[in-house]
mmCIF file of N, CA and C and ligand atoms in Angstrom:
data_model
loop_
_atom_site.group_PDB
_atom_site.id
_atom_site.type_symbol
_atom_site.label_atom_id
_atom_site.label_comp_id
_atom_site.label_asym_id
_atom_site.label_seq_id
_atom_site.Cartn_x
_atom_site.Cartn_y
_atom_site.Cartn_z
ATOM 1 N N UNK A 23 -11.392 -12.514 -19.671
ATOM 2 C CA UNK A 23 -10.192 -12.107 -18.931
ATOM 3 C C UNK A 23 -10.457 -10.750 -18.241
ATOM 4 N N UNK A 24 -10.182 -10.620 -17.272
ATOM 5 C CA UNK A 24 -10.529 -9.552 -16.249
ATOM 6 C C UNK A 24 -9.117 -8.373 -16.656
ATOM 7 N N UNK A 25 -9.466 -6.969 -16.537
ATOM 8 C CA UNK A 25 -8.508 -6.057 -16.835
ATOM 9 C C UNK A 25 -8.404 -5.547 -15.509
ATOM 10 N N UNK A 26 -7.054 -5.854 -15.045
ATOM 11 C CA UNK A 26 -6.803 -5.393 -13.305
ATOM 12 C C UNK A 26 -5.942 -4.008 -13.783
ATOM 13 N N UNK A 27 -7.107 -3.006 -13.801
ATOM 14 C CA UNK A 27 -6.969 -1.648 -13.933
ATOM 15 C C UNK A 27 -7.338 -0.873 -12.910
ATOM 16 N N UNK A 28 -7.224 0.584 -13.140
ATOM 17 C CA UNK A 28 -7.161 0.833 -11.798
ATOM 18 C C UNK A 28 -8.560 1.072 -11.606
ATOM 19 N N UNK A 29 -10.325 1.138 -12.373
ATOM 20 C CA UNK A 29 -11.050 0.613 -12.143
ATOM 21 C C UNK A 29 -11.296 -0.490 -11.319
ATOM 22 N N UNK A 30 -10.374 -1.628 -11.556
ATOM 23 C CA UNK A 30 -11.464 -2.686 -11.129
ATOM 24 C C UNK A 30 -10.744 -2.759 -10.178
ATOM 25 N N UNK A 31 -9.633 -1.974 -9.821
ATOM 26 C CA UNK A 31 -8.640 -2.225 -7.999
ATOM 27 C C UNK A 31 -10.231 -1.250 -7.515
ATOM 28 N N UNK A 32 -10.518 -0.036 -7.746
ATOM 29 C CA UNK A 32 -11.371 1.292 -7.222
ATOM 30 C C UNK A 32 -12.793 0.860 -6.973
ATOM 31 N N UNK A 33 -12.952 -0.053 -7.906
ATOM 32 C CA UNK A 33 -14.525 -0.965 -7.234
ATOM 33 C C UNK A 33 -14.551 -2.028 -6.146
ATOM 34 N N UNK A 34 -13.326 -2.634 -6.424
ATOM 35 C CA UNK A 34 -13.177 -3.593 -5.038
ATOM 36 C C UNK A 34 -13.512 -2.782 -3.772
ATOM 37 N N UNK A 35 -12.514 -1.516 -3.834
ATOM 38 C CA UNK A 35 -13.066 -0.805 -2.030
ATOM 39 C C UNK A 35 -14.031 -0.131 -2.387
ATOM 40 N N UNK A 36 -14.548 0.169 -2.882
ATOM 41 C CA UNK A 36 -15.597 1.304 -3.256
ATOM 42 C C UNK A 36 -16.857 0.497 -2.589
ATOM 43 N N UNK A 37 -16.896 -0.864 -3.655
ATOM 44 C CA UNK A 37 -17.878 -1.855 -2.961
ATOM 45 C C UNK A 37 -17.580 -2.657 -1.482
ATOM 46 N N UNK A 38 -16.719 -2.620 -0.974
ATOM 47 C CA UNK A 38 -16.241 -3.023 0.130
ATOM 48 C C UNK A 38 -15.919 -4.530 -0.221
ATOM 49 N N UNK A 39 -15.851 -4.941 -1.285
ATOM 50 C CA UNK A 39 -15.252 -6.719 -1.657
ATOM 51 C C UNK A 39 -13.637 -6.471 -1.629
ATOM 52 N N UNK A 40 -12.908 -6.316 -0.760
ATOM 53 C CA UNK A 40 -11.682 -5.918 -0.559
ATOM 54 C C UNK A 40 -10.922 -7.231 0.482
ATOM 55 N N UNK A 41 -11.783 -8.244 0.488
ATOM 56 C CA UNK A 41 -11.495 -9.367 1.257
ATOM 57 C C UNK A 41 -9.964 -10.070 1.945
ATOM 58 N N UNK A 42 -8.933 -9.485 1.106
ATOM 59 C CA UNK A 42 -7.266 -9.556 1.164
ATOM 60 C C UNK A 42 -7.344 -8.440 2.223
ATOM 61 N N UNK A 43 -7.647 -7.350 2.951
ATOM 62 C CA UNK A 43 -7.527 -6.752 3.817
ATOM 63 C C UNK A 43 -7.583 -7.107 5.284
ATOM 64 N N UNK A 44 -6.686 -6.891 6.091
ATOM 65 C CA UNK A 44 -6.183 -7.465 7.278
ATOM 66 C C UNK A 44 -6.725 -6.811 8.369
ATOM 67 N N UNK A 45 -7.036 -5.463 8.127
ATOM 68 C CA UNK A 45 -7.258 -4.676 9.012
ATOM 69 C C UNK A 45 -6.539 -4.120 9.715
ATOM 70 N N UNK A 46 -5.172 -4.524 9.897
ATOM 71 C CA UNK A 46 -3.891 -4.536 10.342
ATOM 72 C C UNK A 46 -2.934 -4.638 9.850
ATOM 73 N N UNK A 47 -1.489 -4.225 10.353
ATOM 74 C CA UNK A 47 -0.504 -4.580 9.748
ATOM 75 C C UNK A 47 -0.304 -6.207 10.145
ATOM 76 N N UNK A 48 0.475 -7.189 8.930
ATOM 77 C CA UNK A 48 0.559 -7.932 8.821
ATOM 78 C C UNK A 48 1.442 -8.589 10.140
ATOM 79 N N UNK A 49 1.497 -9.887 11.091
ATOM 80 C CA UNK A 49 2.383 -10.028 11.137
ATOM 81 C C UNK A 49 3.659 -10.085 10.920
ATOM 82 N N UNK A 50 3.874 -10.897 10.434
ATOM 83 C CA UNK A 50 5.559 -10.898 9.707
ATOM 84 C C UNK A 50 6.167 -9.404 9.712
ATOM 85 N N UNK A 51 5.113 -9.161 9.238
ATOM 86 C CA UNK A 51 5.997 -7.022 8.247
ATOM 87 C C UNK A 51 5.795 -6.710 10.076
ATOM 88 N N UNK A 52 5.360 -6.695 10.671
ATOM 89 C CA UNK A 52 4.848 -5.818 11.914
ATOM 90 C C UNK A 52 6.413 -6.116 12.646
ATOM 91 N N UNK A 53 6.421 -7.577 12.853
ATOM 92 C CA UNK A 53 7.807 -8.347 13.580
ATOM 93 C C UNK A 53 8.871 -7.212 12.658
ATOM 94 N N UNK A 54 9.094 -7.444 11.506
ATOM 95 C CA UNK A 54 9.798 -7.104 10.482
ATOM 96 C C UNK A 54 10.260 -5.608 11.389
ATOM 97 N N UNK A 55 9.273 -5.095 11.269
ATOM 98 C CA UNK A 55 9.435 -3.477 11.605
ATOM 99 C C UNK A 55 9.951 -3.278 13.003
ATOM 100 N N UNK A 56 9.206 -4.001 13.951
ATOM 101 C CA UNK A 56 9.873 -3.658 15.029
ATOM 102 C C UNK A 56 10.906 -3.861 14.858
ATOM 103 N N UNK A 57 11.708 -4.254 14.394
ATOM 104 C CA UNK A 57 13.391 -5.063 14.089
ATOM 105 C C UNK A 57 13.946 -3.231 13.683
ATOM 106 N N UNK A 58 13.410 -2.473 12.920
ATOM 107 C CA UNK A 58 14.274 -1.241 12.358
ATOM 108 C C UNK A 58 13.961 -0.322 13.270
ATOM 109 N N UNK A 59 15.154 0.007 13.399
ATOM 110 C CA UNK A 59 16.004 1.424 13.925
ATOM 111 C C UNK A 59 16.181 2.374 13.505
ATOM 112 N N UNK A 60 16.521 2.385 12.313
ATOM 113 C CA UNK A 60 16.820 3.960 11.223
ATOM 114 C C UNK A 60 15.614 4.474 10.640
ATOM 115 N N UNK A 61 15.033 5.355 11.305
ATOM 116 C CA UNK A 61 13.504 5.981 11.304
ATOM 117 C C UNK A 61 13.402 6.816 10.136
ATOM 118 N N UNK A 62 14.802 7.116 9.222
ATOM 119 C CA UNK A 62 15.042 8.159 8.096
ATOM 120 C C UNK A 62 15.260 7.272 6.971
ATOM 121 N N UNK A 63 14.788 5.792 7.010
ATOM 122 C CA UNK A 63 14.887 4.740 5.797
ATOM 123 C C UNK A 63 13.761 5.353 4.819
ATOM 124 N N UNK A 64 14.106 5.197 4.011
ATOM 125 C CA UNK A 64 13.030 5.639 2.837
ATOM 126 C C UNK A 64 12.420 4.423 2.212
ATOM 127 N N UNK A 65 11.219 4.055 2.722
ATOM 128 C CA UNK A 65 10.600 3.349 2.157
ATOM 129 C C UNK A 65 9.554 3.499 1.392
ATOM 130 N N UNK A 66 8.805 2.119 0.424
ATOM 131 C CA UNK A 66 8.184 1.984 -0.471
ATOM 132 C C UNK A 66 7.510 0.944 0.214
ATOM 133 N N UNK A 67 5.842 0.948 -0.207
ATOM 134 C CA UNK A 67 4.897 0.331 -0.172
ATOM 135 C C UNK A 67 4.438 0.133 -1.553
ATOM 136 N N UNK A 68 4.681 -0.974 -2.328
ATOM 137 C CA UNK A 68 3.947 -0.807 -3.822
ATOM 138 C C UNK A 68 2.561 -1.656 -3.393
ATOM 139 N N UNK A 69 1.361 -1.265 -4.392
ATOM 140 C CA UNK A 69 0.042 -1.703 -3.881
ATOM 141 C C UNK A 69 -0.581 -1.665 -2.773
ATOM 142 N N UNK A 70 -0.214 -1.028 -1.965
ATOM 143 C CA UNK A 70 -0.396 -0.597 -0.550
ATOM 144 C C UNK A 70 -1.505 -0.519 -0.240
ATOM 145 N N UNK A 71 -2.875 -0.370 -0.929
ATOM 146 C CA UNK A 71 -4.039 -0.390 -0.870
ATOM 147 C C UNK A 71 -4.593 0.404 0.868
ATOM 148 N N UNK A 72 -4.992 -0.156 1.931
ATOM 149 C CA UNK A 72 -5.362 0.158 2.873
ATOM 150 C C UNK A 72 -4.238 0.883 4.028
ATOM 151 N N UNK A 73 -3.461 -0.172 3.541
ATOM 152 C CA UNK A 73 -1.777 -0.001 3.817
ATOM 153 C C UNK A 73 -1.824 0.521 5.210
ATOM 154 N N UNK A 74 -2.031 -0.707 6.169
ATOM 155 C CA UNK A 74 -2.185 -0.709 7.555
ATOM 156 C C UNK A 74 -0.447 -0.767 8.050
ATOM 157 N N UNK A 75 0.497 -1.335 7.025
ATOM 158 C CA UNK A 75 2.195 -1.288 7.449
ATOM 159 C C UNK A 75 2.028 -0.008 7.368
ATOM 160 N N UNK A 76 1.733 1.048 6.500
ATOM 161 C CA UNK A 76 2.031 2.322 5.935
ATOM 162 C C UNK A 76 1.799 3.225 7.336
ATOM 163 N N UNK A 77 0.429 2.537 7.902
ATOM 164 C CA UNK A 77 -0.446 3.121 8.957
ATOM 165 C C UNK A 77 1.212 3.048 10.064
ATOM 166 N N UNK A 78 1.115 2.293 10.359
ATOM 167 C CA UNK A 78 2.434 1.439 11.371
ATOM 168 C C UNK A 78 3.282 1.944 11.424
ATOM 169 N N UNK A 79 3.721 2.093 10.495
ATOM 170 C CA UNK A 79 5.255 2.793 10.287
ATOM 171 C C UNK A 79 5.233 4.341 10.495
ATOM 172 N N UNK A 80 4.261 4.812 9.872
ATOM 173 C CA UNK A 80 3.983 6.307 10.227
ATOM 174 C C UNK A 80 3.811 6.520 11.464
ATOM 175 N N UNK A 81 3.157 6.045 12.763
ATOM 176 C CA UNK A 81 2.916 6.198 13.889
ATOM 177 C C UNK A 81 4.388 5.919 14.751
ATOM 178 N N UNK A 82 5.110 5.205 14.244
ATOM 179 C CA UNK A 82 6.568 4.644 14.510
ATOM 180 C C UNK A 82 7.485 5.861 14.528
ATOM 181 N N UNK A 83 6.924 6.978 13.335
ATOM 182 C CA UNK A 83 8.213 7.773 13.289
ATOM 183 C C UNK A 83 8.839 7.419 11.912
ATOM 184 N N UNK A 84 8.668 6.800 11.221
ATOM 185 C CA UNK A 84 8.917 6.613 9.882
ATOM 186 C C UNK A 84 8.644 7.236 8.873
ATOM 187 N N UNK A 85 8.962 8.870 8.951
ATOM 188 C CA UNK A 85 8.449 9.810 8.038
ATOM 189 C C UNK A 85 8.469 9.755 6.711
ATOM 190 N N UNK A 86 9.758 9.198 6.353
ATOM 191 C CA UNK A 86 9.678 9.158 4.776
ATOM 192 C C UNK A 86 9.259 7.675 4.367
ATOM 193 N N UNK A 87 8.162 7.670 5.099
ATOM 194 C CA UNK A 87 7.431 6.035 4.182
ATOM 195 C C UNK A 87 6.367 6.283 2.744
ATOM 196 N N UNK A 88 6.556 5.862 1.852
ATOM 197 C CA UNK A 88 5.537 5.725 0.660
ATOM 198 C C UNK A 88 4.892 4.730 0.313
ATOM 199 N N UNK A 89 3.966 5.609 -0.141
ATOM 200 C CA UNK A 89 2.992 3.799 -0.697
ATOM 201 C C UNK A 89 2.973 4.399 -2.144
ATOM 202 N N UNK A 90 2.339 3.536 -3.159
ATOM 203 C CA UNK A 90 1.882 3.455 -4.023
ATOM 204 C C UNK A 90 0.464 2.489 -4.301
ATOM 205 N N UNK A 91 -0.223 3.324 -4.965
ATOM 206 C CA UNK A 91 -1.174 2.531 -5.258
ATOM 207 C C UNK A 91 -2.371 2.962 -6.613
ATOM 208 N N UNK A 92 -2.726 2.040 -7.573
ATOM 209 C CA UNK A 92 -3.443 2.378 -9.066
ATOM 210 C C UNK A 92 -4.755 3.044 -8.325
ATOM 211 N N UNK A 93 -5.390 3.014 -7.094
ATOM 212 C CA UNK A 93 -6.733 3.164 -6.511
ATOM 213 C C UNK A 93 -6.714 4.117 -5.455
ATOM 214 N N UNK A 94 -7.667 5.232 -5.683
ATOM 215 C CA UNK A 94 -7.674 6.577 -4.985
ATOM 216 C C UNK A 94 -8.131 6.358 -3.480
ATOM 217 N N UNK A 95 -9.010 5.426 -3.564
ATOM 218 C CA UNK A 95 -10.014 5.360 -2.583
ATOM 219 C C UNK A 95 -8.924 4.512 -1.072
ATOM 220 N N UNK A 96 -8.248 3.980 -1.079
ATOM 221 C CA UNK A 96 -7.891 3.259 0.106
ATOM 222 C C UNK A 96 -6.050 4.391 0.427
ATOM 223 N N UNK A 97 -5.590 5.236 -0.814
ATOM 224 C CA UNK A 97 -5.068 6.268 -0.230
ATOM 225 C C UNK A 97 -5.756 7.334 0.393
ATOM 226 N N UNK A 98 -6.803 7.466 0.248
ATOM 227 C CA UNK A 98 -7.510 8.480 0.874
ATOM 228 C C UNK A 98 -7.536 8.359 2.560
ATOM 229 N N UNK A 99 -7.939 6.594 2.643
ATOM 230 C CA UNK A 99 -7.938 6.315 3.904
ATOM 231 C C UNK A 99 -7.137 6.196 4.272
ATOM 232 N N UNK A 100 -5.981 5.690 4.331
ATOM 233 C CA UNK A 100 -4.975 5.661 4.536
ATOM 234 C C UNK A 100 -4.822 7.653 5.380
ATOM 235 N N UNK A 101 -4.940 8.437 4.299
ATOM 236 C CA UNK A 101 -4.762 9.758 5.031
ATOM 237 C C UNK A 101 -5.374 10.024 5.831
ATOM 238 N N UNK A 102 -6.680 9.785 6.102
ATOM 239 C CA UNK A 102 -7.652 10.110 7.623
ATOM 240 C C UNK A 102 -7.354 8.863 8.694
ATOM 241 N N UNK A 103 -6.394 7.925 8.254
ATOM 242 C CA UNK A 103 -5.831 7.168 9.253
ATOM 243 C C UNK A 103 -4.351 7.831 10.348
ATOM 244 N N UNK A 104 -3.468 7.711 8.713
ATOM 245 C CA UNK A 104 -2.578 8.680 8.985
ATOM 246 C C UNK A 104 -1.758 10.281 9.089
ATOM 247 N N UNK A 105 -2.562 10.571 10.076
ATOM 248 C CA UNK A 105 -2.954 12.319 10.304
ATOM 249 C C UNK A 105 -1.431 12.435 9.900
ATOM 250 N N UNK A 106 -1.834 13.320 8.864
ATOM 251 C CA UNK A 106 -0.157 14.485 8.362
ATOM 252 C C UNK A 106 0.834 13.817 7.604
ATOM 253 N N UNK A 107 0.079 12.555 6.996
ATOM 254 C CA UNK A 107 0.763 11.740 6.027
ATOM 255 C C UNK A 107 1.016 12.172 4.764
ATOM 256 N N UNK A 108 2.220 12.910 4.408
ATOM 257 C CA UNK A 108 2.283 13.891 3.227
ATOM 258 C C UNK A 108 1.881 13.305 1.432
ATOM 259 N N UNK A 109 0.583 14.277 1.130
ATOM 260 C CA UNK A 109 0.336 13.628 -0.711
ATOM 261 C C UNK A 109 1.041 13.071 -1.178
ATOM 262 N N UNK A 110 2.866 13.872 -1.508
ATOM 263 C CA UNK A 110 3.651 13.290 -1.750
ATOM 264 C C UNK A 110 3.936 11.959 -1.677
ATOM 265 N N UNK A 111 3.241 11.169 -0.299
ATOM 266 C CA UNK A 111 4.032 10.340 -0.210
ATOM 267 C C UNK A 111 2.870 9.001 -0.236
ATOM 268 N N UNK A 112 2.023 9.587 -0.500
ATOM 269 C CA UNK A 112 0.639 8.872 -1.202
ATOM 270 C C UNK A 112 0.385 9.306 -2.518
ATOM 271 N N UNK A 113 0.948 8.284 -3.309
ATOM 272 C CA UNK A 113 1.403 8.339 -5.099
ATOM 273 C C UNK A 113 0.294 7.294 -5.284
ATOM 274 N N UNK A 114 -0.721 7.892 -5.855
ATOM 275 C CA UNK A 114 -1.559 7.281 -7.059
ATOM 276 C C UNK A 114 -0.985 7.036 -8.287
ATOM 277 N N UNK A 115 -0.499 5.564 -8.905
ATOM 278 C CA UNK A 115 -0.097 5.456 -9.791
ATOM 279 C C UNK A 115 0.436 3.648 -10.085
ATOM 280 N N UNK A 116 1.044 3.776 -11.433
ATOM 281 C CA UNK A 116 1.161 2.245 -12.022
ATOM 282 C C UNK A 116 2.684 2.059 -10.895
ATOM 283 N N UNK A 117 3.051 1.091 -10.081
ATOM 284 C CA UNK A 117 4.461 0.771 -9.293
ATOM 285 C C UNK A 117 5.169 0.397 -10.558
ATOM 286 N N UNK A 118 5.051 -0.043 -11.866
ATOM 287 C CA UNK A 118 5.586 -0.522 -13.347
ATOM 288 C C UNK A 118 5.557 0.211 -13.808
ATOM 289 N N UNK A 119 5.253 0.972 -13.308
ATOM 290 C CA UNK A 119 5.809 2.571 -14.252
ATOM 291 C C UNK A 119 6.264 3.828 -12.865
ATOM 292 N N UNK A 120 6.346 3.312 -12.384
ATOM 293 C CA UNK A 120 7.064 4.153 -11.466
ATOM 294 C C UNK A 120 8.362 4.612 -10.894
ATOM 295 N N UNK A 121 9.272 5.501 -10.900
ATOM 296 C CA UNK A 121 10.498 5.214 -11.138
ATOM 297 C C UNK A 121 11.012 5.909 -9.610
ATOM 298 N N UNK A 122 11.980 5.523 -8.479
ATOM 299 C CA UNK A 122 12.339 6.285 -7.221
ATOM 300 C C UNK A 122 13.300 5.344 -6.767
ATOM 301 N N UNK A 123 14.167 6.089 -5.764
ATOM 302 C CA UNK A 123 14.908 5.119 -5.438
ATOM 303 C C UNK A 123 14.611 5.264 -3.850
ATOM 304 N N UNK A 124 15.046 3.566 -3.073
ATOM 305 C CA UNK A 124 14.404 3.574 -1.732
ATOM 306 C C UNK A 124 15.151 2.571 -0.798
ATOM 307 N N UNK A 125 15.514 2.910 0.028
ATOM 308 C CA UNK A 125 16.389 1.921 0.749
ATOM 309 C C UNK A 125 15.778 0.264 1.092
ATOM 310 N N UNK A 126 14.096 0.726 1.289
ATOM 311 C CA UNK A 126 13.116 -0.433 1.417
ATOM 312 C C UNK A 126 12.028 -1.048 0.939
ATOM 313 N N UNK A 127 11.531 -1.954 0.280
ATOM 314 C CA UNK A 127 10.438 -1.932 -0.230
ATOM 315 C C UNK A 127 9.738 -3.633 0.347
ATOM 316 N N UNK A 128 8.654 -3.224 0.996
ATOM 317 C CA UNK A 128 7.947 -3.741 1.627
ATOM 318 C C UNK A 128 6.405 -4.068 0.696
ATOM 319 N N UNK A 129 5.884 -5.643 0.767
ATOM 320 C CA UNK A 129 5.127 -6.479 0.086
ATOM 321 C C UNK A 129 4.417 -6.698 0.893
ATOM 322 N N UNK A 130 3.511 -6.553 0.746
ATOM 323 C CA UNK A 130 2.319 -6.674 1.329
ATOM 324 C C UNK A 130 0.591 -7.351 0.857
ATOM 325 N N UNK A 131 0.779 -9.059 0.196
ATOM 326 C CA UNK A 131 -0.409 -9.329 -0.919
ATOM 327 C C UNK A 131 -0.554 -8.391 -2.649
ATOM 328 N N UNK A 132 0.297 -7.893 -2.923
ATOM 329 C CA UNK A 132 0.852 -6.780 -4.126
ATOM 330 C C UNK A 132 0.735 -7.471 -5.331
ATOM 331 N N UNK A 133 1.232 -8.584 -5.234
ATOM 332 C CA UNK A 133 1.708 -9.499 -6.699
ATOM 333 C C UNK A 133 0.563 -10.731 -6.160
ATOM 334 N N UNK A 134 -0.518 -10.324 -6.161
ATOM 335 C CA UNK A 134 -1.649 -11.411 -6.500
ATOM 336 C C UNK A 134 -2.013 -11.866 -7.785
ATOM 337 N N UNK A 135 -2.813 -13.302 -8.069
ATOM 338 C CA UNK A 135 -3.532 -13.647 -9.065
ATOM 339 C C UNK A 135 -4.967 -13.466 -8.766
ATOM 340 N N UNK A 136 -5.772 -13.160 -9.289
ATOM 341 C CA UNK A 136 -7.003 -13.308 -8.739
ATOM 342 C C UNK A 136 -7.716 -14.387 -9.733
ATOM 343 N N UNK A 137 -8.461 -15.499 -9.411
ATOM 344 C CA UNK A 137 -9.549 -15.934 -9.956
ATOM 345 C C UNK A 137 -10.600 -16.304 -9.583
ATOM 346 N N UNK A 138 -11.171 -15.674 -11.256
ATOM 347 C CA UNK A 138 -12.634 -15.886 -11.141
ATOM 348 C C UNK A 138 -13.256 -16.855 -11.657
ATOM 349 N N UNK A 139 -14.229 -16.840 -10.802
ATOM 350 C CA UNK A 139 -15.062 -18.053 -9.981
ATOM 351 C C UNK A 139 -16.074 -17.875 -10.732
HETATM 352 C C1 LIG B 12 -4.873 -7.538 -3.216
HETATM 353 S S1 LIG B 12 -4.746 -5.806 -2.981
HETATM 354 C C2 LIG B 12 -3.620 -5.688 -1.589
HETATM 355 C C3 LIG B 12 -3.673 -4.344 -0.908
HETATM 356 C C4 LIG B 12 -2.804 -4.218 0.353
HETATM 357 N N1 LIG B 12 -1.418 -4.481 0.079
HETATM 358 C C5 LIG B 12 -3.318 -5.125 1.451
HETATM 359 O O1 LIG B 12 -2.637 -6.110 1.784
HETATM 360 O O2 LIG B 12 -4.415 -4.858 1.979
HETATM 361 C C6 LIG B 12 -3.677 -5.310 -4.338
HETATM 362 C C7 LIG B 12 -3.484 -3.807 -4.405
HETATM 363 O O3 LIG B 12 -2.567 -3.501 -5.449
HETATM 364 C C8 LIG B 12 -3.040 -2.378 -6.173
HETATM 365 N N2 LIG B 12 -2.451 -2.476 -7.512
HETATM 366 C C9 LIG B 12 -2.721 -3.402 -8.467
HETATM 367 N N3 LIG B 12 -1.929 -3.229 -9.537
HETATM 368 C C10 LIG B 12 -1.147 -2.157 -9.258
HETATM 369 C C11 LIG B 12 -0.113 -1.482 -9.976
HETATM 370 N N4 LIG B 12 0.267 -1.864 -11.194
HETATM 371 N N5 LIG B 12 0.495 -0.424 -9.378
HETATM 372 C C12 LIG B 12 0.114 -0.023 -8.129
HETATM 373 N N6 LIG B 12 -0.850 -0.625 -7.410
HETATM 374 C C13 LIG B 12 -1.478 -1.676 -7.967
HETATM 375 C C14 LIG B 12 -4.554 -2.478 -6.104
HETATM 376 O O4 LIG B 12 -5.208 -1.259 -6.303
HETATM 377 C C15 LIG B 12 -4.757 -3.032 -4.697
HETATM 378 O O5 LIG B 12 -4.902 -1.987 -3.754
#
């Protein structure tokens, strides 16, 4: 049985086997977004990993957007993506143990199974 810790999220990008990555924001969420207006929504990204919506939304004007994520390495990028994207709002940590309140919370591949092959 595989332990989806925040090891084995930190080796997936580390090694670049990160294959669920879009490179982009998703359709759907992208449509989704263009749809909002209220640029002061406080949103949540749980598992956000590369978090190309995160990317999106920040360039939009969506200042108070957050991600969360158990893996250092794809918030990092995320910050040299998104110039002036505040620490704060790139939370390394368990989303099941995380406690905030948020007008939005946006899914993005988060609640996967993985098997191995
Ligand atoms: C399949 S990846 C999807 C990443 C991103 N949403 C995307 O679509 O590219 C799942 C992500 O969830 C993160 N993750 C797994 N369990 C988590 C948890 N309990 N709390 C926060 N993040 C978690 C992993 O580190 C990984 O970045």
């Amino acid at each position: 049985m595989i332990d989806l810790n925040e090891d084995f999220w930190s080796n997936r990008y580390r090694e670049g086997t990160d294959a669920w990555d879009l490179g982009a924001p998703s359709t759907p969420l992208k449509e989704y977004i263009d749809g909002l207006t209220d640029k002061s929504l406080k949103i949540l990204i749980p598992g956000a990993g590369n978090s190309h919506e995160a990317e999106y939304l920040w360039a939009l004007g969506f200042t108070n957007t957050h991600v969360i994520d158990l893996a250092k390495e794809p918030l990092e990028n995320l910050k040299t993506r998104a110039i002036g994207f505040p620490d704060n709002q790139a939370i390394q940590g368990d989303f099941f143990e995380h406690t905030g309140e948020y007008d939005l919370v946006l899914e993005q591949t988060f609640f996967v199974q993985l098997v191995q092959r």
